[in-house]
Amino acid sequence: MEQDQVLILDFGSQYTQLIARRVRELNIYCEIHPYNHPPKELENFKAVILSGSPNSVRGENVLHPELSEIRGKKPLLAVCYGAQYLAHFSGGKVAPSSTREYGRANLSFVKNDEIFFQNISVGSQVWMSHSDTIKELPTNGLLLASTKDVENAAYKIEGEDTFAIQFHPEVYHTKDGKQLLANFLVDIAKVGQTWTPDSFVESTVAAIKEKVGNDKVVLGLSGGVDSTVAAVLLHKAIGKNLYCIFVNNGLLRKNEFESVLKQYEGMGLNVKGVDASKRFLDKLAGISDPEGKRKAIGVTFIDVFDDEAHHIQDVKWLAQGTIYPDVIESVSVNGGPSATIKSHHNVGGLPDYMKLKIVEPLRMIFKDEVRRVGASMGIDPELLGRHPFPGPGLGIRILGDITAEKVRILQEVDAIFINGLKEDGLYDKVWQAGAMLLPVNSVGVMGDERTYEKVVALRAVESTDGMTADWVDLPYEFLQKTSNKIINQVKGVNRVVYDISSKPPATIEWE
């Protein structure tokens, strides 16, 4: 990487990915590594951030980072657990909190003559999330900020560019969190803000050319954002040596196979569409268990993909749309083995016999960055704004066994719902939406006749990364109109319900 880099050492915090995303928002490149497996070449990093952790520095399972090559040698920011760790093992004192220290708080004291707290004032809201608190600062510690209940909310080590905070600057509820990170990274650590979509495209295309050379690469397209952006990057690097395969598994949305292929026509990509609908539906016959369906879909995809890949002579590489959260989640903070290749959400993991080397052009960027990179390359905004769609498609939105008739019903319902969101200007206000076909029938009345037909559930959620999600309060008039259309136009459905569950405790999909 030619860009200045920041290292984030992860202690298992649920917020670690948020730290990286906030740093990237400053146009600064950063990487997350487990605290006990830091990169060997630390000279590549201009600053280091220690994350929070569910562990306690007072417990038996203390997480001990190796900081001898970092502290005092590089600008260091310690967040929550990191702040407690520096205090506890450097002459300070950490003890259980006497009052609950979770949620919103406001700074009651700020030493804003320090660069670290410039442009941040008393009263600024921060987010606390800890059960221990720092009672005494470490040796040479200088107090920088307090709240009503947390006296030592922030401090620095005099004589070092080492700073520590008890609150979380990465979460939305810390109003000046981004400013604090900018103060540390830009003004103190002097990290260059050169990480932009254009710079990513330039460096990634160059890296692909060097890695792949004149070899042929095969890519399984899904029609989604990640695989499409990966395809365009690869095309920029190797042109006609990229072979894209788009498989219709019979579980796509209504007319999606044809519409996606048409959309790709204008992008200059070498795309082959393979309609394997019958093959997938035959494999799924009689399977009701959700995991059983996923495995059947994954195995069939591998077979179809392998058949098609054999038609390409001398192909040596498989390209995947793996993104950074996939990479991070494959690594255990507690030192467990990490997967060399994370199973692609459309491929389901490829067997060794395929003998293909892997190229993953998006493996170091987040979903929102993927969209920005796609926009910088001129990809259609409508494609970049598509909602996430599960790899198994409608197969996990049909509860119970799958038949061609059930797929038809759900495709019709889904089309009415999604098109309605677009027509009413609601689509871009929703992170993900879809319909579920339930394994129950209900009694209804149409005209003077009794019906006994299917029930469908509509689901729309708002989220940033899919880890948590809230149901969207769609307008009553929209739901009423959509329900009427579905019942009147889709033969086999006589009842529509709306899912108002959040994640957690529910999941976004039903299976």
Coordinates of C-alpha atoms in Angstrom, one line a residue:
M1 CA 0.0 0.0 0.0
E2 CA 1.3 3.4 -0.9
Q3 CA -1.2 5.1 1.4
D4 CA -0.3 5.9 5.1
Q5 CA -1.7 3.1 7.2
V6 CA -3.3 2.8 10.7
L7 CA -3.2 -0.5 12.7
I8 CA -6.2 -1.4 14.8
L9 CA -5.5 -4.2 17.4
D10 CA -8.7 -6.1 18.1
F11 CA -9.5 -7.4 21.6
G12 CA -12.9 -8.8 20.6
S13 CA -15.1 -5.7 20.9
Q14 CA -18.4 -5.6 19.1
Y15 CA -17.4 -2.1 17.9
T16 CA -14.0 -2.9 16.3
Q17 CA -15.4 -2.8 12.8
L18 CA -17.0 0.5 13.5
I19 CA -13.5 2.0 14.5
A20 CA -12.2 0.9 11.1
R21 CA -15.2 2.3 9.2
R22 CA -14.8 5.7 11.0
V23 CA -11.1 5.8 10.2
R24 CA -11.9 5.0 6.5
E25 CA -14.4 7.8 6.5
L26 CA -11.5 10.2 7.1
N27 CA -10.0 8.9 3.9
I28 CA -7.3 7.0 5.9
Y29 CA -6.5 3.4 5.2
C30 CA -6.5 1.0 8.2
E31 CA -6.4 -2.7 9.0
I32 CA -7.8 -4.8 11.8
H33 CA -5.6 -7.5 13.3
P34 CA -6.1 -9.7 16.4
Y35 CA -4.2 -8.2 19.4
N36 CA -2.1 -11.4 19.7
H37 CA -1.4 -11.7 15.9
P38 CA -0.2 -8.2 14.9
P39 CA 1.5 -7.8 11.5
K40 CA 5.2 -8.4 11.4
E41 CA 6.1 -5.2 9.6
L42 CA 4.9 -2.6 12.0
E43 CA 7.0 0.1 10.2
N44 CA 4.2 0.2 7.6
F45 CA 1.8 1.7 10.1
K46 CA 1.9 5.4 11.2
A47 CA -0.4 5.0 14.2
V48 CA -2.1 2.3 16.3
I49 CA -5.5 2.0 17.9
L50 CA -6.4 -0.5 20.7
S51 CA -10.0 -1.6 20.6
G52 CA -12.4 -2.3 23.5
S53 CA -13.1 -5.8 24.7
P54 CA -15.7 -7.8 26.6
N55 CA -12.9 -9.0 28.9
S56 CA -11.7 -7.3 32.1
V57 CA -8.1 -6.3 32.8
R58 CA -8.7 -7.6 36.4
G59 CA -9.9 -11.0 35.3
E60 CA -8.0 -14.3 34.9
N61 CA -8.2 -14.1 31.1
V62 CA -6.4 -10.8 30.6
L63 CA -5.6 -10.1 27.0
H64 CA -2.0 -9.0 26.9
P65 CA -0.9 -7.2 23.7
E66 CA 2.8 -6.9 22.8
L67 CA 3.3 -3.1 22.8
S68 CA 7.1 -2.9 23.1
E69 CA 7.5 -1.9 19.4
I70 CA 4.5 0.5 19.6
R71 CA 4.2 2.4 22.8
G72 CA 6.4 5.5 22.8
K73 CA 7.5 4.7 19.2
K74 CA 4.2 5.3 17.4
P75 CA 1.2 7.5 18.2
L76 CA -1.2 5.2 20.2
L77 CA -4.9 5.6 21.0
A78 CA -6.3 3.2 23.5
V79 CA -10.1 2.8 23.6
C80 CA -12.1 1.5 26.6
Y81 CA -10.3 -1.9 27.4
G82 CA -7.2 -0.5 25.9
A83 CA -7.4 2.6 28.2
Q84 CA -7.9 0.3 31.2
Y85 CA -5.1 -2.0 30.1
L86 CA -2.6 0.9 29.9
A87 CA -3.7 2.2 33.3
H88 CA -3.8 -1.2 35.1
F89 CA -0.3 -2.3 34.0
S90 CA 1.4 1.1 34.1
G91 CA 1.1 2.2 37.7
G92 CA -2.6 3.2 37.7
K93 CA -5.6 1.4 39.2
V94 CA -8.7 -0.1 37.7
A95 CA -11.7 -1.3 39.8
P96 CA -15.3 -2.3 39.3
S97 CA -17.6 0.7 38.6
S98 CA -19.7 1.7 41.6
T99 CA -22.3 3.1 39.2
R100 CA -23.6 1.8 35.9
E101 CA -21.4 3.2 33.1
Y102 CA -23.2 2.2 30.0
G103 CA -25.0 4.5 27.5
R104 CA -25.0 8.2 26.9
A105 CA -22.9 10.6 29.0
N106 CA -21.7 14.2 28.6
L107 CA -18.3 15.6 29.1
S108 CA -18.2 17.8 32.2
F109 CA -14.5 18.7 31.9
V110 CA -12.3 19.0 28.8
K111 CA -8.7 20.0 28.5
N112 CA -9.2 21.5 25.1
D113 CA -5.8 23.3 25.0
E114 CA -4.5 19.8 24.0
I115 CA -4.6 19.0 20.3
F116 CA -6.4 15.7 21.1
F117 CA -9.5 17.6 22.3
Q118 CA -9.4 20.6 20.0
N119 CA -12.9 21.7 18.7
I120 CA -14.5 19.5 21.4
S121 CA -16.4 21.2 24.3
V122 CA -17.9 20.6 27.7
G123 CA -21.3 19.1 27.2
S124 CA -20.3 17.0 24.2
Q125 CA -22.2 13.6 24.3
V126 CA -20.1 10.4 24.5
W127 CA -21.1 6.7 24.6
M128 CA -19.9 4.6 27.6
S129 CA -19.9 0.8 27.6
H130 CA -17.8 -0.7 30.4
S131 CA -18.2 -2.3 33.9
D132 CA -14.7 -1.4 35.1
T133 CA -13.5 2.1 35.6
I134 CA -10.1 3.8 35.9
K135 CA -9.7 4.9 39.6
E136 CA -6.1 6.2 39.3
L137 CA -4.2 7.3 36.2
P138 CA -1.0 5.5 35.2
T139 CA 2.5 6.9 35.8
N140 CA 2.9 10.2 34.0
G141 CA -0.8 10.2 33.2
L142 CA -2.4 13.6 32.5
L143 CA -6.2 14.0 32.8
L144 CA -7.8 15.2 29.6
A145 CA -11.6 14.8 30.1
S146 CA -14.2 13.7 32.6
T147 CA -18.0 13.0 32.8
K148 CA -20.2 13.3 35.8
D149 CA -19.7 9.7 36.8
V150 CA -16.4 8.9 35.2
E151 CA -13.6 11.2 36.4
N152 CA -10.9 9.6 34.3
A153 CA -12.7 9.5 31.0
A154 CA -9.6 10.4 29.0
Y155 CA -5.9 10.9 29.6
K156 CA -2.5 11.0 27.9
I157 CA 0.9 9.8 28.9
E158 CA 3.2 12.8 29.1
G159 CA 6.4 12.4 27.1
E160 CA 4.6 10.1 24.6
D161 CA 2.0 10.4 21.9
T162 CA -0.1 7.9 23.8
F163 CA -3.8 8.8 24.5
A164 CA -6.6 6.8 26.2
I165 CA -10.3 7.2 26.4
Q166 CA -13.0 5.3 28.4
F167 CA -15.7 6.1 25.9
H168 CA -16.2 4.9 22.3
P169 CA -15.5 7.5 19.6
E170 CA -16.5 5.1 16.8
V171 CA -20.2 4.8 17.7
Y172 CA -22.9 7.2 16.4
H173 CA -23.9 8.4 19.9
T174 CA -20.5 9.9 20.5
K175 CA -21.2 13.2 18.7
D176 CA -17.7 14.4 18.3
G177 CA -16.1 11.0 17.8
K178 CA -15.1 11.6 14.2
Q179 CA -13.5 14.9 15.2
L180 CA -11.6 13.2 18.0
L181 CA -10.2 10.5 15.6
A182 CA -9.2 13.2 13.2
N183 CA -7.4 15.1 15.9
F184 CA -5.5 12.0 16.8
L185 CA -4.8 10.6 13.3
V186 CA -4.4 13.8 11.2
D187 CA -3.1 16.4 13.7
I188 CA -1.1 14.3 16.1
A189 CA 0.0 11.2 14.1
K190 CA 0.2 13.2 10.8
V191 CA -1.5 10.4 8.8
G192 CA -2.2 11.4 5.2
Q193 CA -5.8 11.4 4.1
T194 CA -5.2 9.7 0.7
W195 CA -7.4 6.7 0.9
T196 CA -10.1 7.5 -1.8
P197 CA -12.2 5.3 -4.2
D198 CA -10.0 6.5 -7.1
S199 CA -6.8 5.6 -5.3
F200 CA -8.2 2.2 -4.4
V201 CA -9.2 1.5 -8.0
E202 CA -5.7 2.6 -9.3
S203 CA -3.8 0.5 -6.8
T204 CA -6.1 -2.5 -7.0
V205 CA -6.0 -2.7 -10.8
A206 CA -2.2 -2.5 -10.7
A207 CA -2.1 -5.2 -8.1
I208 CA -4.4 -7.5 -10.1
K209 CA -2.2 -7.0 -13.3
E210 CA 0.9 -8.0 -11.3
K211 CA -0.7 -11.0 -9.6
V212 CA -2.7 -12.5 -12.5
G213 CA -0.7 -11.4 -15.5
N214 CA -2.1 -12.9 -18.7
D215 CA -3.9 -15.8 -16.9
K216 CA -7.6 -16.4 -17.3
V217 CA -10.0 -15.7 -14.4
V218 CA -13.5 -17.0 -13.9
L219 CA -16.0 -15.1 -11.7
G220 CA -19.5 -16.2 -10.5
L221 CA -21.7 -13.2 -10.8
S222 CA -24.7 -12.9 -8.6
G223 CA -26.2 -9.6 -9.9
G224 CA -25.4 -8.0 -6.6
V225 CA -23.2 -5.1 -5.7
D226 CA -20.1 -6.9 -4.5
S227 CA -19.6 -9.3 -7.4
T228 CA -20.4 -6.6 -10.0
V229 CA -17.9 -4.1 -8.6
A230 CA -15.3 -7.0 -8.4
A231 CA -16.0 -7.8 -12.1
V232 CA -15.5 -4.2 -13.2
L233 CA -12.2 -3.9 -11.3
L234 CA -11.0 -7.2 -12.8
H235 CA -12.2 -6.1 -16.3
K236 CA -10.2 -2.9 -16.0
A237 CA -7.1 -5.0 -15.2
I238 CA -7.3 -8.0 -17.5
G239 CA -10.1 -7.3 -20.0
K240 CA -11.1 -10.2 -22.1
N241 CA -9.3 -12.7 -19.9
L242 CA -12.2 -12.3 -17.3
Y243 CA -15.0 -14.8 -17.8
C244 CA -18.1 -14.1 -15.8
I245 CA -20.8 -16.8 -15.2
F246 CA -24.3 -15.8 -14.0
V247 CA -26.3 -18.9 -12.9
N248 CA -30.1 -18.9 -12.7
N249 CA -30.8 -21.2 -9.8
G250 CA -34.6 -20.9 -10.3
L251 CA -34.8 -19.0 -7.0
L252 CA -34.1 -15.4 -8.3
R253 CA -36.7 -12.7 -8.3
K254 CA -39.2 -12.4 -11.1
N255 CA -37.5 -11.8 -14.5
E256 CA -34.2 -11.2 -12.6
F257 CA -32.1 -13.6 -14.8
E258 CA -33.1 -11.7 -18.0
S259 CA -32.9 -8.2 -16.5
V260 CA -29.5 -8.7 -14.9
L261 CA -28.0 -10.1 -18.1
K262 CA -29.4 -7.2 -20.0
Q263 CA -27.9 -4.8 -17.5
Y264 CA -24.5 -6.3 -17.9
E265 CA -24.6 -6.0 -21.7
G266 CA -23.8 -2.3 -21.5
M267 CA -20.9 -2.7 -19.2
G268 CA -18.5 -4.4 -21.6
L269 CA -18.2 -7.6 -19.5
N270 CA -17.8 -11.1 -20.9
V271 CA -20.9 -12.7 -19.2
K272 CA -22.4 -16.1 -19.9
G273 CA -25.9 -16.8 -18.5
V274 CA -26.6 -20.3 -17.5
D275 CA -30.2 -21.3 -16.8
A276 CA -30.0 -24.3 -14.4
S277 CA -33.4 -23.7 -12.8
K278 CA -34.7 -27.3 -13.3
R279 CA -31.4 -28.8 -11.9
F280 CA -31.7 -26.8 -8.7
L281 CA -35.4 -27.4 -8.2
D282 CA -34.9 -31.2 -8.8
K283 CA -32.1 -31.2 -6.2
L284 CA -34.3 -29.4 -3.7
A285 CA -37.3 -31.6 -4.1
G286 CA -38.7 -32.7 -0.7
I287 CA -36.1 -30.8 1.4
S288 CA -37.7 -28.7 4.2
D289 CA -34.8 -28.1 6.6
P290 CA -33.2 -24.7 6.1
E291 CA -29.6 -25.9 6.3
G292 CA -30.5 -28.8 4.1
K293 CA -31.7 -26.4 1.5
R294 CA -28.6 -24.2 1.8
K295 CA -26.4 -27.2 1.3
A296 CA -28.3 -28.5 -1.7
I297 CA -28.2 -25.1 -3.3
G298 CA -24.4 -24.7 -2.6
V299 CA -23.5 -28.2 -3.9
T300 CA -25.6 -27.7 -7.1
F301 CA -24.0 -24.4 -7.7
I302 CA -20.6 -25.9 -7.4
D303 CA -21.5 -28.6 -9.9
V304 CA -23.0 -26.1 -12.4
F305 CA -20.1 -23.7 -12.0
D306 CA -17.5 -26.5 -12.4
D307 CA -19.2 -27.7 -15.6
E308 CA -19.1 -24.2 -17.0
A309 CA -15.5 -23.5 -15.9
H310 CA -14.4 -26.6 -17.8
H311 CA -15.6 -24.9 -21.0
I312 CA -12.9 -22.2 -20.5
Q313 CA -9.5 -23.5 -21.5
D314 CA -6.6 -22.9 -19.2
V315 CA -8.5 -20.9 -16.5
K316 CA -6.3 -20.6 -13.5
W317 CA -8.0 -18.1 -11.1
L318 CA -11.3 -17.9 -9.3
A319 CA -12.4 -14.4 -8.5
Q320 CA -14.7 -13.8 -5.5
G321 CA -16.6 -10.7 -4.1
T322 CA -15.3 -11.3 -0.6
I323 CA -15.4 -8.0 1.4
Y324 CA -13.6 -7.0 4.6
P325 CA -16.2 -8.0 7.2
D326 CA -16.0 -11.6 5.8
V327 CA -12.2 -11.5 6.3
I328 CA -12.4 -10.0 9.8
E329 CA -15.1 -12.5 10.9
S330 CA -12.9 -15.4 9.8
V331 CA -10.2 -14.6 12.2
S332 CA -10.4 -15.5 15.9
V333 CA -9.3 -13.0 18.5
N334 CA -8.4 -15.8 20.8
G335 CA -5.9 -17.3 18.4
G336 CA -8.0 -19.9 16.7
P337 CA -7.1 -20.8 13.1
S338 CA -8.5 -18.5 10.5
A339 CA -10.0 -19.8 7.2
T340 CA -7.6 -19.3 4.3
I341 CA -10.6 -18.6 2.1
K342 CA -14.0 -17.6 3.4
S343 CA -16.8 -19.4 1.7
H344 CA -18.3 -17.1 -0.9
H345 CA -21.9 -16.4 -0.2
N346 CA -22.9 -17.4 -3.7
V347 CA -20.4 -20.2 -4.3
G348 CA -20.9 -22.0 -0.9
G349 CA -17.2 -22.9 -0.8
L350 CA -15.3 -24.6 -3.7
P351 CA -13.8 -28.0 -3.4
D352 CA -10.0 -28.6 -3.8
Y353 CA -10.4 -30.6 -7.0
M354 CA -11.1 -27.4 -8.9
K355 CA -7.5 -26.4 -8.4
L356 CA -8.1 -22.6 -8.9
K357 CA -6.1 -19.9 -7.2
I358 CA -8.1 -17.1 -5.5
V359 CA -8.2 -13.4 -6.3
E360 CA -10.4 -11.2 -4.1
P361 CA -10.1 -7.5 -5.2
L362 CA -12.6 -6.3 -2.5
R363 CA -11.2 -8.2 0.5
M364 CA -10.0 -5.1 2.3
I365 CA -13.0 -2.8 1.9
F366 CA -16.4 -2.4 3.6
K367 CA -19.8 -2.6 1.9
D368 CA -20.3 1.2 1.8
E369 CA -16.8 1.6 0.4
V370 CA -17.7 -1.0 -2.3
R371 CA -20.5 1.2 -3.4
R372 CA -18.3 4.3 -3.5
V373 CA -15.7 2.5 -5.5
G374 CA -18.4 1.3 -7.9
A375 CA -19.7 4.9 -8.3
S376 CA -16.2 6.1 -9.0
M377 CA -16.0 3.6 -11.9
G378 CA -19.3 4.8 -13.3
I379 CA -21.4 1.8 -12.5
D380 CA -25.2 2.4 -12.7
P381 CA -26.5 3.9 -9.4
E382 CA -29.5 1.7 -9.6
L383 CA -27.3 -1.4 -9.5
L384 CA -25.2 0.0 -6.7
G385 CA -28.3 0.8 -4.7
R386 CA -29.7 -2.7 -4.9
H387 CA -30.8 -4.3 -1.6
P388 CA -28.8 -7.2 -0.4
F389 CA -30.3 -10.5 -1.5
P390 CA -29.4 -13.9 0.1
G391 CA -27.2 -16.3 -1.8
P392 CA -29.8 -19.1 -1.6
G393 CA -32.3 -16.6 -3.0
L394 CA -36.0 -17.3 -2.5
G395 CA -35.0 -20.8 -1.3
I396 CA -34.8 -19.5 2.3
R397 CA -37.8 -17.2 1.9
I398 CA -40.1 -20.2 1.1
L399 CA -40.5 -21.9 4.5
G400 CA -40.7 -25.6 4.1
D401 CA -40.2 -27.6 0.9
I402 CA -39.7 -25.8 -2.4
T403 CA -41.8 -26.4 -5.6
A404 CA -42.0 -24.5 -8.8
E405 CA -45.5 -23.3 -7.9
K406 CA -44.3 -21.9 -4.6
V407 CA -41.5 -20.1 -6.4
R408 CA -44.0 -18.6 -8.8
I409 CA -46.2 -17.4 -6.0
L410 CA -43.4 -15.8 -4.1
Q411 CA -41.9 -14.2 -7.2
E412 CA -45.2 -12.5 -8.0
V413 CA -45.6 -11.3 -4.4
D414 CA -42.0 -10.1 -4.2
A415 CA -42.3 -8.2 -7.5
I416 CA -45.4 -6.3 -6.3
F417 CA -43.8 -5.4 -3.0
I418 CA -40.4 -4.3 -4.4
N419 CA -41.9 -2.4 -7.3
G420 CA -44.3 -0.7 -5.0
L421 CA -41.4 0.5 -2.8
K422 CA -39.7 1.9 -5.9
E423 CA -42.9 3.6 -7.2
D424 CA -43.7 5.2 -3.8
G425 CA -40.1 6.5 -3.3
L426 CA -39.5 4.1 -0.4
Y427 CA -36.9 1.7 -1.8
D428 CA -33.8 3.8 -1.0
K429 CA -35.1 4.4 2.5
V430 CA -35.0 0.6 3.2
W431 CA -31.8 -1.4 3.6
Q432 CA -33.4 -4.7 2.7
A433 CA -36.9 -5.9 1.8
G434 CA -38.5 -9.1 0.8
A435 CA -41.5 -11.4 1.1
M436 CA -41.7 -14.8 2.9
L437 CA -44.1 -17.6 1.9
L438 CA -45.3 -19.3 5.0
P439 CA -46.0 -23.0 5.3
V440 CA -49.6 -22.4 6.4
N441 CA -53.0 -21.8 4.7
S442 CA -55.7 -19.5 6.0
V443 CA -59.4 -19.3 5.4
G444 CA -60.6 -16.4 3.4
V445 CA -63.6 -15.1 1.4
M446 CA -63.4 -13.9 -2.2
G447 CA -66.7 -12.9 -3.6
D448 CA -69.2 -15.4 -2.1
E449 CA -66.7 -18.3 -2.1
R450 CA -64.6 -19.6 0.8
T451 CA -60.8 -19.8 0.1
Y452 CA -58.1 -21.7 1.8
E453 CA -54.8 -20.3 0.5
K454 CA -51.3 -19.3 1.4
V455 CA -50.1 -16.6 3.8
V456 CA -47.2 -14.3 2.9
A457 CA -45.2 -12.1 5.3
L458 CA -43.6 -8.8 4.1
R459 CA -40.4 -7.7 5.7
A460 CA -38.5 -4.4 5.4
V461 CA -35.6 -3.4 7.7
E462 CA -33.1 -0.5 8.1
S463 CA -29.5 -1.2 8.9
T464 CA -26.0 -0.2 8.1
D465 CA -24.2 -3.6 8.0
G466 CA -26.8 -6.2 8.7
M467 CA -25.4 -7.0 12.1
T468 CA -28.4 -5.3 13.7
A469 CA -31.6 -4.1 12.1
D470 CA -34.8 -2.4 12.9
W471 CA -38.1 -3.0 11.1
V472 CA -39.2 0.0 8.9
D473 CA -42.4 1.7 9.8
L474 CA -43.8 1.8 6.3
P475 CA -46.8 4.1 5.7
Y476 CA -50.1 2.5 6.5
E477 CA -51.5 3.5 3.1
F478 CA -48.6 1.7 1.3
L479 CA -49.1 -1.5 3.2
Q480 CA -52.8 -1.4 2.6
K481 CA -52.3 -0.8 -1.1
T482 CA -49.7 -3.5 -1.4
S483 CA -51.7 -6.1 0.5
N484 CA -54.7 -5.5 -1.8
K485 CA -52.6 -5.9 -4.9
I486 CA -51.1 -9.1 -3.7
I487 CA -54.4 -10.7 -2.7
N488 CA -56.1 -9.6 -5.9
Q489 CA -53.3 -10.4 -8.4
V490 CA -51.5 -13.4 -7.0
K491 CA -53.4 -16.6 -7.3
G492 CA -52.9 -18.8 -4.3
V493 CA -52.5 -16.0 -1.6
N494 CA -55.4 -14.7 0.5
R495 CA -53.6 -13.2 3.5
V496 CA -50.7 -10.7 4.0
V497 CA -48.9 -9.9 7.3
Y498 CA -46.1 -7.5 8.0
D499 CA -43.1 -8.5 10.2
I500 CA -42.3 -6.0 12.9
S501 CA -39.4 -7.9 14.5
S502 CA -36.0 -6.3 15.0
K503 CA -32.6 -8.0 14.9
P504 CA -31.8 -9.1 17.5
P505 CA -33.8 -11.1 18.7
A506 CA -35.1 -12.0 15.2
T507 CA -32.9 -12.3 12.1
I508 CA -33.5 -10.4 8.9
E509 CA -34.3 -13.6 6.9
W510 CA -36.7 -16.2 8.3
E511 CA -34.4 -19.1 7.6

